[in-house]
């Protein structure tokens, strides 16, 4: 429930444009940064829902100093089996 709330909040703050679909290679690249300490951005794995895996990338603008959030997803079926199986099995539940 907490992760669904995070996802919905991110979508609201991002102008409701929705998550952006990325390639499996880009998703792996972003996922490699999950939990790594950074000064200008952070990456959080949000979990799985509707046969997709979601990541949130939070970045600080060097010009304004403001933070912005973007959510990316990849279709789980597009990921190679070894990487897909290594992802946490966290399911994002609907709020119903």
Tab-separated table of C-alpha atoms in Angstrom:
chain	number	residue	atom	x	y	z
A	1	UNK	CA	0.000	0.000	0.000
A	2	UNK	CA	2.848	2.370	0.832
A	3	UNK	CA	4.462	1.822	-2.576
A	4	UNK	CA	1.163	2.393	-4.397
A	5	UNK	CA	0.743	5.633	-2.481
A	6	UNK	CA	4.282	6.636	-3.484
A	7	UNK	CA	3.578	5.831	-7.137
A	8	UNK	CA	0.320	7.784	-7.140
A	9	UNK	CA	1.979	10.755	-5.442
A	10	UNK	CA	4.829	10.702	-7.958
A	11	UNK	CA	2.373	10.594	-10.846
A	12	UNK	CA	0.453	13.515	-9.388
A	13	UNK	CA	3.604	15.565	-8.885
A	14	UNK	CA	4.850	14.782	-12.384
A	15	UNK	CA	1.824	16.404	-13.974
A	16	UNK	CA	-0.056	13.128	-14.387
A	17	UNK	CA	1.904	12.318	-17.504
A	18	UNK	CA	2.273	8.765	-16.248
A	19	UNK	CA	5.264	6.489	-16.133
A	20	UNK	CA	7.608	6.373	-19.104
A	21	UNK	CA	8.298	3.053	-20.792
A	22	UNK	CA	11.989	2.261	-21.165
A	23	UNK	CA	13.969	-0.508	-22.819
A	24	UNK	CA	15.163	-3.472	-20.771
A	25	UNK	CA	18.745	-2.166	-21.101
A	26	UNK	CA	17.768	1.272	-19.739
A	27	UNK	CA	15.783	-0.317	-16.901
A	28	UNK	CA	18.813	-2.432	-15.915
A	29	UNK	CA	21.003	0.673	-16.023
A	30	UNK	CA	18.607	2.589	-13.759
A	31	UNK	CA	18.137	-0.420	-11.453
A	32	UNK	CA	21.903	-0.660	-10.949
A	33	UNK	CA	21.693	2.716	-9.164
A	34	UNK	CA	18.943	1.690	-6.707
A	35	UNK	CA	20.082	2.448	-3.177
A	36	UNK	CA	23.422	3.925	-4.229
A	37	UNK	CA	24.240	7.196	-2.465
A	38	UNK	CA	24.145	10.127	-4.884
A	39	UNK	CA	24.161	13.874	-4.370
A	40	UNK	CA	22.031	15.020	-7.316
A	41	UNK	CA	19.704	12.064	-7.821
A	42	UNK	CA	18.345	8.916	-6.256
A	43	UNK	CA	16.731	5.810	-7.715
A	44	UNK	CA	14.119	3.716	-5.921
A	45	UNK	CA	12.631	0.397	-7.003
A	46	UNK	CA	8.851	0.726	-6.557
A	47	UNK	CA	7.870	-2.870	-7.313
A	48	UNK	CA	5.713	-4.785	-9.779
A	49	UNK	CA	2.175	-4.275	-11.009
A	50	UNK	CA	0.269	-5.423	-14.087
A	51	UNK	CA	3.260	-7.420	-15.418
A	52	UNK	CA	5.525	-4.359	-15.236
A	53	UNK	CA	8.398	-3.337	-12.965
A	54	UNK	CA	8.622	0.307	-11.839
A	55	UNK	CA	11.497	2.571	-10.800
A	56	UNK	CA	11.382	6.153	-9.544
A	57	UNK	CA	14.266	8.500	-10.360
A	58	UNK	CA	14.495	11.696	-8.312
A	59	UNK	CA	16.812	14.389	-9.696
A	60	UNK	CA	17.846	17.841	-8.550
A	61	UNK	CA	18.069	20.615	-11.121
A	62	UNK	CA	21.448	22.323	-11.039
A	63	UNK	CA	19.819	25.545	-12.239
A	64	UNK	CA	16.877	25.837	-9.835
A	65	UNK	CA	17.872	23.463	-7.036
A	66	UNK	CA	14.402	21.900	-7.181
A	67	UNK	CA	13.756	18.169	-7.141
A	68	UNK	CA	11.762	16.391	-9.842
A	69	UNK	CA	10.529	12.813	-9.974
A	70	UNK	CA	10.091	10.526	-12.963
A	71	UNK	CA	8.734	7.006	-12.971
A	72	UNK	CA	9.963	4.448	-15.484
A	73	UNK	CA	8.674	0.971	-16.230
A	74	UNK	CA	9.527	-2.061	-18.282
A	75	UNK	CA	7.378	-5.002	-19.262
A	76	UNK	CA	8.563	-7.944	-17.151
A	77	UNK	CA	8.314	-10.284	-20.134
A	78	UNK	CA	10.939	-8.187	-21.958
A	79	UNK	CA	13.576	-8.745	-19.269
A	80	UNK	CA	15.895	-11.704	-19.431
A	81	UNK	CA	14.838	-14.414	-16.983
A	82	UNK	CA	17.920	-14.144	-14.749
A	83	UNK	CA	17.523	-10.405	-14.181
A	84	UNK	CA	13.720	-10.629	-13.856
A	85	UNK	CA	14.047	-13.340	-11.198
A	86	UNK	CA	16.570	-11.233	-9.273
A	87	UNK	CA	14.105	-8.342	-8.855
A	88	UNK	CA	12.363	-8.136	-5.477
A	89	UNK	CA	8.922	-9.733	-5.664
A	90	UNK	CA	7.303	-6.601	-4.212
A	91	UNK	CA	3.777	-6.290	-5.617
A	92	UNK	CA	2.179	-2.874	-5.744
A	93	UNK	CA	-1.464	-3.400	-4.768
A	94	UNK	CA	-4.448	-1.407	-5.963
A	95	UNK	CA	-5.964	0.853	-3.328
A	96	UNK	CA	-9.337	-0.983	-3.564
